[in-house]
Amino acid sequence: MTETADEADEPAPRARIFADLTPLRTSPDYRRLWFGNTVSWVGQGMTALAVSLQVYDLTGSAFSVGLIGFCSLVPLVVFGLYGGAVADTVDRRKLGLASAFGSFVLSVGLVAITVAGVERVGLLYAVVALQAVCFALNSPARSSMIARLLPAEQLPAANALNSMTSTTGGLVGPMLGGLIVGWWGYRAAYGIDAVTFTASLYAMWRLPAMLPDRGEGAAGAAKRASVMDGLRFLGTRPNLRMTFFTDMCAMVLANPRALFPVVAALWYGGNAKTTGLLVAAPALGALLGGVFSGWLGRIRRQGLAVLFAVASWGTAIAVFGLTRQLWLGLIFLALAGAADTTSMVFRNTMLQAAVPDGMRGRLQGVFIVVVAGGPRLGDFLAGSVADLVSPGVAVTGGGIACVAAVAVLALRWPRFARYDAHDPEA
């Protein structure tokens, strides 16, 4: 039987299901960047766990361990916006290279502190804060490069691959970190992290120059890029604002992460291992969402897909709040994680495709602030409602509130649901 032209052009069944590897095949620069980021994310996950363990060993205080998050949050929020403006001003390759080198030096510094036997928690806090500064400068530059390295039709696939990078780092890094600290101590974990940064440094080194485009839409020459320019630009782009609003619905209203220890004990009669399973389930779902992301590249109505994904997250969290069987709760948390991956892929794609190159850094800076601040606000809200009413109301009520808020946003800005990937409109 003769194959028609349309049939010959159709992707293989495997490509329809599994992650689209086309960006890795077609762009050596993106391939090196993706591999370098994946390796360095695993190293950062190792260091994050090692620092937490070391702070607890030195203080014996859970509160002191909790302060690590605060030490990273403030620099992420402050320098996230500033880093975006810098990324729209200078050569993004040089900025990415300099900030990655800074992270490398800080990892070497942790090795030196540990080898020297210095036992000062304040010094560890300072290193964590400086690491957050480097990340806040590096992330907008790195994210802004993707749209310059790949054609627009490959951006969903690239963002799905990037989601697998961060999720793998969040899952594998802490696991390896715990094993390495147990076997060889803190200095080994920090040393391996320093070595992993060389992969990211090499990838950045091989990139071409990435000066911001100063053409039409850049909102002024890159020499005078400012945070306020970026915020004013965002204020005139309803579709872009919706990408942030919808994410806040999920992360602030329906984020049960802070309640996992309580839920593990009260609902499932479990312990720390049960809490670990609850923490891992959304991450595993997110990873599987990236692995089985081949279909995402064929979605044109990306705004509608974001609305559906965030509503799916809220629904899964609401149902999780009604479960009292661990296996069922884990399934719904994994479904929520998969929905979060879908939302993240399309929100990132919209930020890359619908934003002029001269503005991409600043919008990515805003993205960092939302991603860093939203879950922290969600932790506070969930904990407060759980104390005032009950954990069940906090979790299920938060999921329902997320779905309701997304519905209100969709009615208020109907153009978002009509966003067409073939004709991006900010």
PDB file of N, CA, C and O in Angstrom, residues 128-193:
ATOM      1  N   VAL A 128      24.241  30.534  51.412  1.00  0.00           N
ATOM      2  CA  VAL A 128      22.934  30.236  50.814  1.00  0.00           C
ATOM      3  C   VAL A 128      22.343  31.488  50.175  1.00  0.00           C
ATOM      4  O   VAL A 128      21.796  31.441  49.061  1.00  0.00           O
ATOM      5  N   ALA A 129      22.444  32.630  50.875  1.00  0.00           N
ATOM      6  CA  ALA A 129      21.915  33.880  50.335  1.00  0.00           C
ATOM      7  C   ALA A 129      22.647  34.286  49.054  1.00  0.00           C
ATOM      8  O   ALA A 129      22.025  34.703  48.071  1.00  0.00           O
ATOM      9  N   LEU A 130      23.966  34.136  49.039  1.00  0.00           N
ATOM     10  CA  LEU A 130      24.742  34.479  47.843  1.00  0.00           C
ATOM     11  C   LEU A 130      24.459  33.513  46.694  1.00  0.00           C
ATOM     12  O   LEU A 130      24.439  33.915  45.526  1.00  0.00           O
ATOM     13  N   GLN A 131      24.219  32.251  47.009  1.00  0.00           N
ATOM     14  CA  GLN A 131      23.820  31.299  45.970  1.00  0.00           C
ATOM     15  C   GLN A 131      22.502  31.720  45.326  1.00  0.00           C
ATOM     16  O   GLN A 131      22.321  31.602  44.116  1.00  0.00           O
ATOM     17  N   ALA A 132      21.578  32.203  46.154  1.00  0.00           N
ATOM     18  CA  ALA A 132      20.292  32.665  45.631  1.00  0.00           C
ATOM     19  C   ALA A 132      20.480  33.879  44.727  1.00  0.00           C
ATOM     20  O   ALA A 132      19.785  34.023  43.711  1.00  0.00           O
ATOM     21  N   VAL A 133      21.420  34.757  45.075  1.00  0.00           N
ATOM     22  CA  VAL A 133      21.713  35.917  44.231  1.00  0.00           C
ATOM     23  C   VAL A 133      22.229  35.446  42.869  1.00  0.00           C
ATOM     24  O   VAL A 133      21.787  35.938  41.812  1.00  0.00           O
ATOM     25  N   CYS A 134      23.142  34.488  42.871  1.00  0.00           N
ATOM     26  CA  CYS A 134      23.680  33.972  41.604  1.00  0.00           C
ATOM     27  C   CYS A 134      22.582  33.332  40.766  1.00  0.00           C
ATOM     28  O   CYS A 134      22.530  33.515  39.548  1.00  0.00           O
ATOM     29  N   PHE A 135      21.706  32.579  41.420  1.00  0.00           N
ATOM     30  CA  PHE A 135      20.613  31.948  40.695  1.00  0.00           C
ATOM     31  C   PHE A 135      19.675  33.003  40.105  1.00  0.00           C
ATOM     32  O   PHE A 135      19.209  32.870  38.969  1.00  0.00           O
ATOM     33  N   ALA A 136      19.381  34.056  40.892  1.00  0.00           N
ATOM     34  CA  ALA A 136      18.469  35.103  40.433  1.00  0.00           C
ATOM     35  C   ALA A 136      19.046  35.866  39.249  1.00  0.00           C
ATOM     36  O   ALA A 136      18.296  36.393  38.421  1.00  0.00           O
ATOM     37  N   LEU A 137      20.364  35.946  39.143  1.00  0.00           N
ATOM     38  CA  LEU A 137      20.997  36.589  37.995  1.00  0.00           C
ATOM     39  C   LEU A 137      21.107  35.630  36.807  1.00  0.00           C
ATOM     40  O   LEU A 137      21.010  36.037  35.655  1.00  0.00           O
ATOM     41  N   ASN A 138      21.310  34.353  37.109  1.00  0.00           N
ATOM     42  CA  ASN A 138      21.531  33.371  36.055  1.00  0.00           C
ATOM     43  C   ASN A 138      20.247  32.965  35.351  1.00  0.00           C
ATOM     44  O   ASN A 138      20.210  32.828  34.124  1.00  0.00           O
ATOM     45  N   SER A 139      19.181  32.778  36.111  1.00  0.00           N
ATOM     46  CA  SER A 139      17.955  32.206  35.553  1.00  0.00           C
ATOM     47  C   SER A 139      17.316  33.062  34.460  1.00  0.00           C
ATOM     48  O   SER A 139      16.960  32.536  33.395  1.00  0.00           O
ATOM     49  N   PRO A 140      17.142  34.393  34.658  1.00  0.00           N
ATOM     50  CA  PRO A 140      16.570  35.187  33.560  1.00  0.00           C
ATOM     51  C   PRO A 140      17.427  35.163  32.305  1.00  0.00           C
ATOM     52  O   PRO A 140      16.903  35.107  31.184  1.00  0.00           O
ATOM     53  N   ALA A 141      18.742  35.202  32.491  1.00  0.00           N
ATOM     54  CA  ALA A 141      19.639  35.168  31.329  1.00  0.00           C
ATOM     55  C   ALA A 141      19.506  33.841  30.594  1.00  0.00           C
ATOM     56  O   ALA A 141      19.380  33.797  29.366  1.00  0.00           O
ATOM     57  N   ARG A 142      19.525  32.749  31.350  1.00  0.00           N
ATOM     58  CA  ARG A 142      19.452  31.420  30.730  1.00  0.00           C
ATOM     59  C   ARG A 142      18.106  31.199  30.051  1.00  0.00           C
ATOM     60  O   ARG A 142      18.037  30.703  28.919  1.00  0.00           O
ATOM     61  N   SER A 143      17.024  31.573  30.711  1.00  0.00           N
ATOM     62  CA  SER A 143      15.691  31.376  30.138  1.00  0.00           C
ATOM     63  C   SER A 143      15.485  32.227  28.892  1.00  0.00           C
ATOM     64  O   SER A 143      14.828  31.806  27.935  1.00  0.00           O
ATOM     65  N   SER A 144      16.047  33.435  28.893  1.00  0.00           N
ATOM     66  CA  SER A 144      15.887  34.332  27.745  1.00  0.00           C
ATOM     67  C   SER A 144      16.631  33.822  26.517  1.00  0.00           C
ATOM     68  O   SER A 144      16.313  34.210  25.384  1.00  0.00           O
ATOM     69  N   MET A 145      17.629  32.973  26.736  1.00  0.00           N
ATOM     70  CA  MET A 145      18.409  32.459  25.611  1.00  0.00           C
ATOM     71  C   MET A 145      17.643  31.432  24.789  1.00  0.00           C
ATOM     72  O   MET A 145      17.905  31.276  23.590  1.00  0.00           O
ATOM     73  N   ILE A 146      16.718  30.718  25.418  1.00  0.00           N
ATOM     74  CA  ILE A 146      16.087  29.574  24.764  1.00  0.00           C
ATOM     75  C   ILE A 146      15.415  29.981  23.461  1.00  0.00           C
ATOM     76  O   ILE A 146      15.544  29.307  22.433  1.00  0.00           O
ATOM     77  N   ALA A 147      14.677  31.108  23.492  1.00  0.00           N
ATOM     78  CA  ALA A 147      13.965  31.548  22.294  1.00  0.00           C
ATOM     79  C   ALA A 147      14.914  32.005  21.184  1.00  0.00           C
ATOM     80  O   ALA A 147      14.499  32.123  20.026  1.00  0.00           O
ATOM     81  N   ARG A 148      16.181  32.273  21.517  1.00  0.00           N
ATOM     82  CA  ARG A 148      17.179  32.638  20.514  1.00  0.00           C
ATOM     83  C   ARG A 148      17.861  31.401  19.931  1.00  0.00           C
ATOM     84  O   ARG A 148      18.435  31.461  18.846  1.00  0.00           O
ATOM     85  N   LEU A 149      17.818  30.297  20.651  1.00  0.00           N
ATOM     86  CA  LEU A 149      18.497  29.084  20.211  1.00  0.00           C
ATOM     87  C   LEU A 149      17.599  28.166  19.398  1.00  0.00           C
ATOM     88  O   LEU A 149      18.096  27.313  18.661  1.00  0.00           O
ATOM     89  N   LEU A 150      16.274  28.327  19.553  1.00  0.00           N
ATOM     90  CA  LEU A 150      15.335  27.394  18.935  1.00  0.00           C
ATOM     91  C   LEU A 150      14.225  28.143  18.206  1.00  0.00           C
ATOM     92  O   LEU A 150      13.863  29.264  18.606  1.00  0.00           O
ATOM     93  N   PRO A 151      13.640  27.541  17.171  1.00  0.00           N
ATOM     94  CA  PRO A 151      12.463  28.143  16.540  1.00  0.00           C
ATOM     95  C   PRO A 151      11.250  28.055  17.460  1.00  0.00           C
ATOM     96  O   PRO A 151      11.198  27.217  18.373  1.00  0.00           O
ATOM     97  N   ALA A 152      10.255  28.899  17.221  1.00  0.00           N
ATOM     98  CA  ALA A 152       9.094  29.000  18.111  1.00  0.00           C
ATOM     99  C   ALA A 152       8.356  27.686  18.270  1.00  0.00           C
ATOM    100  O   ALA A 152       7.874  27.357  19.358  1.00  0.00           O
ATOM    101  N   GLU A 153       8.278  26.884  17.197  1.00  0.00           N
ATOM    102  CA  GLU A 153       7.506  25.644  17.280  1.00  0.00           C
ATOM    103  C   GLU A 153       8.168  24.602  18.182  1.00  0.00           C
ATOM    104  O   GLU A 153       7.525  23.626  18.596  1.00  0.00           O
ATOM    105  N   GLN A 154       9.458  24.800  18.519  1.00  0.00           N
ATOM    106  CA  GLN A 154      10.139  23.851  19.393  1.00  0.00           C
ATOM    107  C   GLN A 154      10.148  24.289  20.860  1.00  0.00           C
ATOM    108  O   GLN A 154      10.639  23.554  21.727  1.00  0.00           O
ATOM    109  N   LEU A 155       9.602  25.468  21.157  1.00  0.00           N
ATOM    110  CA  LEU A 155       9.651  25.973  22.528  1.00  0.00           C
ATOM    111  C   LEU A 155       8.867  25.100  23.519  1.00  0.00           C
ATOM    112  O   LEU A 155       9.361  24.851  24.627  1.00  0.00           O
ATOM    113  N   PRO A 156       7.645  24.614  23.193  1.00  0.00           N
ATOM    114  CA  PRO A 156       6.971  23.731  24.156  1.00  0.00           C
ATOM    115  C   PRO A 156       7.792  22.494  24.486  1.00  0.00           C
ATOM    116  O   PRO A 156       7.884  22.089  25.648  1.00  0.00           O
ATOM    117  N   ALA A 157       8.394  21.889  23.470  1.00  0.00           N
ATOM    118  CA  ALA A 157       9.218  20.704  23.705  1.00  0.00           C
ATOM    119  C   ALA A 157      10.419  21.047  24.582  1.00  0.00           C
ATOM    120  O   ALA A 157      10.774  20.298  25.509  1.00  0.00           O
ATOM    121  N   ALA A 158      11.052  22.206  24.316  1.00  0.00           N
ATOM    122  CA  ALA A 158      12.211  22.611  25.114  1.00  0.00           C
ATOM    123  C   ALA A 158      11.818  22.866  26.560  1.00  0.00           C
ATOM    124  O   ALA A 158      12.545  22.475  27.490  1.00  0.00           O
ATOM    125  N   ASN A 159      10.680  23.503  26.778  1.00  0.00           N
ATOM    126  CA  ASN A 159      10.256  23.780  28.139  1.00  0.00           C
ATOM    127  C   ASN A 159       9.863  22.512  28.879  1.00  0.00           C
ATOM    128  O   ASN A 159      10.030  22.418  30.101  1.00  0.00           O
ATOM    129  N   ALA A 160       9.317  21.530  28.161  1.00  0.00           N
ATOM    130  CA  ALA A 160       9.040  20.237  28.787  1.00  0.00           C
ATOM    131  C   ALA A 160      10.341  19.562  29.204  1.00  0.00           C
ATOM    132  O   ALA A 160      10.438  18.988  30.303  1.00  0.00           O
ATOM    133  N   LEU A 161      11.356  19.631  28.345  1.00  0.00           N
ATOM    134  CA  LEU A 161      12.657  19.077  28.699  1.00  0.00           C
ATOM    135  C   LEU A 161      13.267  19.826  29.882  1.00  0.00           C
ATOM    136  O   LEU A 161      13.872  19.217  30.777  1.00  0.00           O
ATOM    137  N   ASN A 162      13.093  21.147  29.923  1.00  0.00           N
ATOM    138  CA  ASN A 162      13.612  21.928  31.040  1.00  0.00           C
ATOM    139  C   ASN A 162      12.906  21.564  32.342  1.00  0.00           C
ATOM    140  O   ASN A 162      13.524  21.561  33.418  1.00  0.00           O
ATOM    141  N   SER A 163      11.611  21.260  32.263  1.00  0.00           N
ATOM    142  CA  SER A 163      10.893  20.849  33.478  1.00  0.00           C
ATOM    143  C   SER A 163      11.447  19.541  34.018  1.00  0.00           C
ATOM    144  O   SER A 163      11.520  19.331  35.229  1.00  0.00           O
ATOM    145  N   MET A 164      11.862  18.656  33.114  1.00  0.00           N
ATOM    146  CA  MET A 164      12.459  17.399  33.551  1.00  0.00           C
ATOM    147  C   MET A 164      13.797  17.654  34.241  1.00  0.00           C
ATOM    148  O   MET A 164      14.168  16.943  35.191  1.00  0.00           O
ATOM    149  N   THR A 165      14.518  18.681  33.796  1.00  0.00           N
ATOM    150  CA  THR A 165      15.789  19.033  34.421  1.00  0.00           C
ATOM    151  C   THR A 165      15.591  19.426  35.880  1.00  0.00           C
ATOM    152  O   THR A 165      16.237  18.896  36.785  1.00  0.00           O
ATOM    153  N   SER A 166      14.678  20.381  36.125  1.00  0.00           N
ATOM    154  CA  SER A 166      14.477  20.857  37.495  1.00  0.00           C
ATOM    155  C   SER A 166      13.868  19.777  38.381  1.00  0.00           C
ATOM    156  O   SER A 166      14.231  19.645  39.561  1.00  0.00           O
ATOM    157  N   THR A 167      12.951  18.987  37.833  1.00  0.00           N
ATOM    158  CA  THR A 167      12.323  17.938  38.630  1.00  0.00           C
ATOM    159  C   THR A 167      13.318  16.838  38.967  1.00  0.00           C
ATOM    160  O   THR A 167      13.342  16.332  40.094  1.00  0.00           O
ATOM    161  N   THR A 168      14.144  16.463  37.994  1.00  0.00           N
ATOM    162  CA  THR A 168      15.167  15.451  38.256  1.00  0.00           C
ATOM    163  C   THR A 168      16.133  15.932  39.333  1.00  0.00           C
ATOM    164  O   THR A 168      16.507  15.171  40.239  1.00  0.00           O
ATOM    165  N   GLY A 169      16.514  17.210  39.253  1.00  0.00           N
ATOM    166  CA  GLY A 169      17.390  17.756  40.280  1.00  0.00           C
ATOM    167  C   GLY A 169      16.745  17.720  41.650  1.00  0.00           C
ATOM    168  O   GLY A 169      17.393  17.393  42.652  1.00  0.00           O
ATOM    169  N   GLY A 170      15.439  18.054  41.702  1.00  0.00           N
ATOM    170  CA  GLY A 170      14.733  18.053  42.982  1.00  0.00           C
ATOM    171  C   GLY A 170      14.543  16.670  43.562  1.00  0.00           C
ATOM    172  O   GLY A 170      14.467  16.503  44.786  1.00  0.00           O
ATOM    173  N   LEU A 171      14.456  15.654  42.700  1.00  0.00           N
ATOM    174  CA  LEU A 171      14.270  14.279  43.172  1.00  0.00           C
ATOM    175  C   LEU A 171      15.602  13.583  43.434  1.00  0.00           C
ATOM    176  O   LEU A 171      15.826  13.020  44.503  1.00  0.00           O
ATOM    177  N   VAL A 172      16.481  13.604  42.443  1.00  0.00           N
ATOM    178  CA  VAL A 172      17.721  12.837  42.518  1.00  0.00           C
ATOM    179  C   VAL A 172      18.756  13.529  43.408  1.00  0.00           C
ATOM    180  O   VAL A 172      19.459  12.859  44.184  1.00  0.00           O
ATOM    181  N   GLY A 173      18.831  14.868  43.327  1.00  0.00           N
ATOM    182  CA  GLY A 173      19.832  15.593  44.093  1.00  0.00           C
ATOM    183  C   GLY A 173      19.772  15.314  45.586  1.00  0.00           C
ATOM    184  O   GLY A 173      20.776  14.904  46.192  1.00  0.00           O
ATOM    185  N   PRO A 174      18.611  15.525  46.242  1.00  0.00           N
ATOM    186  CA  PRO A 174      18.538  15.247  47.685  1.00  0.00           C
ATOM    187  C   PRO A 174      18.810  13.785  48.029  1.00  0.00           C
ATOM    188  O   PRO A 174      19.428  13.483  49.059  1.00  0.00           O
ATOM    189  N   MET A 175      18.349  12.859  47.186  1.00  0.00           N
ATOM    190  CA  MET A 175      18.604  11.443  47.456  1.00  0.00           C
ATOM    191  C   MET A 175      20.108  11.154  47.442  1.00  0.00           C
ATOM    192  O   MET A 175      20.648  10.527  48.361  1.00  0.00           O
ATOM    193  N   LEU A 176      20.797  11.625  46.402  1.00  0.00           N
ATOM    194  CA  LEU A 176      22.240  11.437  46.333  1.00  0.00           C
ATOM    195  C   LEU A 176      22.953  12.182  47.461  1.00  0.00           C
ATOM    196  O   LEU A 176      23.924  11.676  48.038  1.00  0.00           O
ATOM    197  N   GLY A 177      22.451  13.391  47.766  1.00  0.00           N
ATOM    198  CA  GLY A 177      23.065  14.175  48.828  1.00  0.00           C
ATOM    199  C   GLY A 177      23.023  13.444  50.164  1.00  0.00           C
ATOM    200  O   GLY A 177      24.014  13.423  50.907  1.00  0.00           O
ATOM    201  N   GLY A 178      21.872  12.841  50.477  1.00  0.00           N
ATOM    202  CA  GLY A 178      21.758  12.101  51.725  1.00  0.00           C
ATOM    203  C   GLY A 178      22.718  10.927  51.778  1.00  0.00           C
ATOM    204  O   GLY A 178      23.376  10.673  52.803  1.00  0.00           O
ATOM    205  N   LEU A 179      22.834  10.205  50.657  1.00  0.00           N
ATOM    206  CA  LEU A 179      23.741   9.057  50.607  1.00  0.00           C
ATOM    207  C   LEU A 179      25.196   9.496  50.732  1.00  0.00           C
ATOM    208  O   LEU A 179      25.983   8.897  51.492  1.00  0.00           O
ATOM    209  N   ILE A 180      25.563  10.548  50.001  1.00  0.00           N
ATOM    210  CA  ILE A 180      26.964  10.990  49.994  1.00  0.00           C
ATOM    211  C   ILE A 180      27.367  11.556  51.349  1.00  0.00           C
ATOM    212  O   ILE A 180      28.468  11.283  51.855  1.00  0.00           O
ATOM    213  N   VAL A 181      26.482  12.349  51.978  1.00  0.00           N
ATOM    214  CA  VAL A 181      26.786  12.864  53.315  1.00  0.00           C
ATOM    215  C   VAL A 181      26.945  11.707  54.296  1.00  0.00           C
ATOM    216  O   VAL A 181      27.842  11.707  55.151  1.00  0.00           O
ATOM    217  N   GLY A 182      26.064  10.701  54.174  1.00  0.00           N
ATOM    218  CA  GLY A 182      26.158   9.554  55.070  1.00  0.00           C
ATOM    219  C   GLY A 182      27.432   8.747  54.882  1.00  0.00           C
ATOM    220  O   GLY A 182      28.002   8.219  55.846  1.00  0.00           O
ATOM    221  N   TRP A 183      27.907   8.650  53.633  1.00  0.00           N
ATOM    222  CA  TRP A 183      29.095   7.853  53.353  1.00  0.00           C
ATOM    223  C   TRP A 183      30.398   8.623  53.572  1.00  0.00           C
ATOM    224  O   TRP A 183      31.332   8.120  54.179  1.00  0.00           O
ATOM    225  N   TRP A 184      30.465   9.837  53.037  1.00  0.00           N
ATOM    226  CA  TRP A 184      31.742  10.551  52.993  1.00  0.00           C
ATOM    227  C   TRP A 184      31.714  11.931  53.653  1.00  0.00           C
ATOM    228  O   TRP A 184      32.749  12.602  53.715  1.00  0.00           O
ATOM    229  N   GLY A 185      30.578  12.385  54.093  1.00  0.00           N
ATOM    230  CA  GLY A 185      30.535  13.651  54.807  1.00  0.00           C
ATOM    231  C   GLY A 185      30.147  14.832  53.928  1.00  0.00           C
ATOM    232  O   GLY A 185      29.974  14.710  52.710  1.00  0.00           O
ATOM    233  N   TYR A 186      30.046  15.997  54.578  1.00  0.00           N
ATOM    234  CA  TYR A 186      29.564  17.198  53.897  1.00  0.00           C
ATOM    235  C   TYR A 186      30.526  17.673  52.807  1.00  0.00           C
ATOM    236  O   TYR A 186      30.097  18.112  51.740  1.00  0.00           O
ATOM    237  N   ARG A 187      31.808  17.583  53.067  1.00  0.00           N
ATOM    238  CA  ARG A 187      32.771  18.114  52.096  1.00  0.00           C
ATOM    239  C   ARG A 187      32.657  17.379  50.757  1.00  0.00           C
ATOM    240  O   ARG A 187      32.845  17.988  49.701  1.00  0.00           O
ATOM    241  N   ALA A 188      32.344  16.093  50.792  1.00  0.00           N
ATOM    242  CA  ALA A 188      32.200  15.341  49.550  1.00  0.00           C
ATOM    243  C   ALA A 188      31.000  15.839  48.750  1.00  0.00           C
ATOM    244  O   ALA A 188      31.072  16.013  47.524  1.00  0.00           O
ATOM    245  N   ALA A 189      29.868  16.081  49.438  1.00  0.00           N
ATOM    246  CA  ALA A 189      28.668  16.570  48.750  1.00  0.00           C
ATOM    247  C   ALA A 189      28.924  17.938  48.126  1.00  0.00           C
ATOM    248  O   ALA A 189      28.564  18.186  46.962  1.00  0.00           O
ATOM    249  N   TYR A 190      29.563  18.830  48.883  1.00  0.00           N
ATOM    250  CA  TYR A 190      29.847  20.160  48.352  1.00  0.00           C
ATOM    251  C   TYR A 190      30.861  20.087  47.205  1.00  0.00           C
ATOM    252  O   TYR A 190      30.766  20.824  46.223  1.00  0.00           O
ATOM    253  N   GLY A 191      31.837  19.200  47.333  1.00  0.00           N
ATOM    254  CA  GLY A 191      32.839  19.067  46.281  1.00  0.00           C
ATOM    255  C   GLY A 191      32.251  18.554  44.975  1.00  0.00           C
ATOM    256  O   GLY A 191      32.581  19.046  43.891  1.00  0.00           O
ATOM    257  N   ILE A 192      31.361  17.564  45.079  1.00  0.00           N
ATOM    258  CA  ILE A 192      30.705  17.046  43.877  1.00  0.00           C
ATOM    259  C   ILE A 192      29.852  18.125  43.234  1.00  0.00           C
ATOM    260  O   ILE A 192      29.797  18.249  42.002  1.00  0.00           O
ATOM    261  N   ASP A 193      29.181  18.936  44.059  1.00  0.00           N
ATOM    262  CA  ASP A 193      28.379  20.037  43.520  1.00  0.00           C
ATOM    263  C   ASP A 193      29.265  20.998  42.736  1.00  0.00           C
ATOM    264  O   ASP A 193      28.906  21.450  41.639  1.00  0.00           O
TER     265      ASP A 193
END
